[in-house]
Every structure is written in structure tokens, then in C-alpha cells.
C-alpha positions as CSV (number, residue, x, y, z in Angstrom):
1,X,150.4,51.0,75.2
2,X,147.5,53.2,74.1
3,X,145.4,55.3,76.5
4,X,142.3,53.2,76.4
5,X,144.3,50.0,77.1
6,X,146.1,51.7,80.0
7,X,142.9,52.9,81.5
8,X,141.5,49.3,81.3
9,X,144.6,48.0,82.9
10,X,144.4,50.6,85.7
11,X,140.7,49.8,86.2
12,X,141.4,46.1,86.6
13,X,144.0,46.4,89.3
14,X,141.6,47.0,92.3
15,X,139.1,44.3,91.4
16,X,142.0,41.8,90.9
17,X,143.5,42.8,94.3
18,X,140.0,42.3,95.8
19,X,139.8,38.8,94.4
20,X,143.2,38.0,95.7
21,X,142.4,39.4,99.2
22,X,139.2,37.3,99.4
23,X,141.0,34.2,98.3
24,X,143.9,34.7,100.8
25,X,141.4,35.5,103.6
26,X,139.7,32.2,102.8
27,X,142.9,30.4,103.6
28,X,144.8,30.1,100.3
29,X,148.4,31.1,100.1
30,X,149.4,34.0,97.9
31,X,150.8,31.6,95.2
32,X,147.7,29.4,95.3
33,X,145.4,32.5,95.0
34,X,147.4,33.8,92.1
35,X,147.3,30.4,90.3
36,X,143.5,30.2,90.9
37,X,142.9,33.7,89.6
38,X,145.0,33.1,86.5
39,X,143.2,29.8,85.8
40,X,139.8,31.5,86.0
41,X,140.4,34.8,84.2
42,X,143.6,34.6,82.1
43,X,141.6,34.2,78.8
44,X,139.3,37.1,79.6
45,X,140.3,40.1,77.5
46,X,138.5,42.4,80.0
47,X,141.0,41.5,82.7
48,X,144.3,43.0,81.5
49,X,146.0,43.0,84.9
50,X,145.2,39.3,85.3
51,X,146.6,38.8,81.8
52,X,149.8,40.6,82.9
53,X,150.1,38.4,86.0
54,X,149.5,35.3,84.0
55,X,152.2,36.2,81.5
56,X,154.7,36.8,84.3
57,X,153.9,33.6,86.1
58,X,154.0,31.5,83.0
59,X,157.2,33.0,81.6
60,X,159.3,32.7,84.7
61,X,161.6,29.8,85.2
62,X,160.5,27.3,87.9
63,X,163.5,28.3,90.1
64,X,162.4,31.9,90.3
65,X,160.8,33.0,93.5
66,X,157.3,34.4,93.5
67,X,158.7,37.7,94.9
68,X,161.1,38.0,91.9
69,X,158.4,37.2,89.4
70,X,156.1,39.9,90.8
71,X,158.7,42.7,91.0
72,X,157.9,45.7,88.9
73,X,159.8,46.0,85.6
74,X,160.7,49.0,83.4
75,X,157.6,48.8,81.3
76,X,155.3,48.9,84.3
77,X,154.8,52.7,84.4
78,X,151.2,52.9,85.6
79,X,151.1,53.9,89.3
80,X,148.3,51.5,90.0
81,X,150.3,48.6,88.5
82,X,153.5,49.6,90.3
83,X,151.7,49.8,93.6
84,X,150.0,46.4,93.1
85,X,153.1,44.6,91.9
86,X,155.3,46.1,94.6
87,X,152.8,45.1,97.3
88,X,152.5,41.6,96.0
89,X,156.2,41.2,95.6
90,X,156.9,42.4,99.2
91,X,154.2,40.1,100.5
92,X,155.7,37.2,98.7
93,X,159.2,38.1,100.0
94,X,158.4,38.9,103.6
95,X,155.0,37.4,104.4
96,X,152.7,39.0,106.9
97,X,148.9,39.4,106.9
98,X,148.4,38.9,103.2
99,X,144.6,39.6,102.9
100,X,144.6,42.9,104.9
101,X,147.8,44.1,103.1
102,X,146.2,43.4,99.7
103,X,143.0,45.0,100.7
104,X,144.9,48.2,101.8
105,X,146.7,48.2,98.4
106,X,143.3,48.0,96.6
107,X,142.0,50.9,98.7
108,X,145.0,53.0,97.8
109,X,144.4,52.3,94.1
110,X,140.7,53.2,94.4
111,X,141.6,56.5,96.2
112,X,144.0,57.4,93.5
113,X,141.4,56.6,90.8
114,X,138.9,58.8,92.7
115,X,141.4,61.7,92.8
116,X,142.0,61.4,89.1
117,X,138.3,61.3,88.4
118,X,137.7,64.4,90.6
119,X,140.4,66.3,88.6
120,X,138.9,65.3,85.3
121,X,135.5,66.3,86.4
122,X,136.9,69.6,87.6
123,X,138.3,70.3,84.2
124,X,134.9,69.7,82.7
125,X,135.6,66.3,81.1
126,X,133.0,63.6,81.1
127,X,133.9,60.6,83.2
128,X,133.9,57.1,81.9
129,X,132.3,54.3,83.9
130,X,135.3,53.3,86.1
131,X,136.0,56.9,86.8
132,X,132.4,57.6,87.7
133,X,132.3,54.6,90.0
134,X,135.5,55.8,91.7
135,X,134.1,59.3,92.1
136,X,130.8,58.3,93.5
137,X,132.4,55.6,95.8
138,X,134.8,58.2,97.2
139,X,132.0,60.7,97.9
140,X,130.0,58.0,99.7
141,X,133.0,56.9,101.7
142,X,133.9,60.4,102.8
143,X,130.3,61.0,103.8
144,X,130.4,57.8,105.9
145,X,133.6,59.0,107.5
146,X,131.9,62.3,108.4
147,X,129.2,60.4,110.2
148,X,126.4,60.9,107.7
149,X,123.6,58.3,107.6
150,X,122.9,56.0,104.8
151,X,119.7,57.8,104.0
152,X,121.6,61.1,103.7
153,X,124.2,59.5,101.4
154,X,121.5,58.1,99.1
């Protein structure tokens, strides 16, 4: 996989997890939320993580459990993808509060992206749009955690 496609894949993980978290918080099961997500976005070339999920869900035999289908494979070497697939697989296997667990996984992905963006900026590289969003979001979140007001953060 080339670098640009890998960055697009990594950038799609958090929004996809956000969509799944909203759907499961609204009452859908994890399987139903995944099926709905795939139906809506599988043909969208700008959603590579959804495409990866769609490929896995469609290529698995009907007897396979959802947990088995979502387990990371050897080709899944991006940390964001590994985290998301591991989280979804564990939720499918053991259950629990699905929406909040998916939301925490999305937050972890965003924090990792912000750290990478900070490193790149520190090396003097220009940030692309997803990196810039991660960088600015992290700065605002840290300011909020420090007790600064909205006016100060803007």
C-alpha cells in the first residue's frame, strides 16, 4: 500500500468509529451498525476503512462469527487499523458497553494522529488536512482540560 492510501486509511478510522458509536448508542447492535455503515458507504472511495470492513464482512463464510471476521490479519500493519479492528473484535466476542468502548477507541486513534502531526510539524514539515485537524483539535482539547475558556481557545 502506498503512503497516500495508508494515510487516507488511517484518517478514515476515527470517523468510521464515530459513526459506529452513534449507531450503537442509538440502539443498534454492533452487527446491525456495521451492516448499515457498509450499505451506506462501501462504494465511497473516500472511505477506505469502510471498504476494508465491507470486504471482510462480504468475504467471510456465514458460519464465521463477527469476532473472527474482525480480527486483525497480517496485512493490517497500520496502528490505527489494528486498534480499531482489535477493539471491534473484542466487543463482538465479549460484549459490554459498545458505544462507549468504540468512542474510546476513536479518541485513542485521534490522540495518536495528533502526536504524529506534532512530530511532523516539529520537523518543519507541512501538515495535510487530517493532520492539521488532529493537531488543532488536540491543542483545543488540552486547553479545555487545563480549564481555559472557549474565548481563550478561539
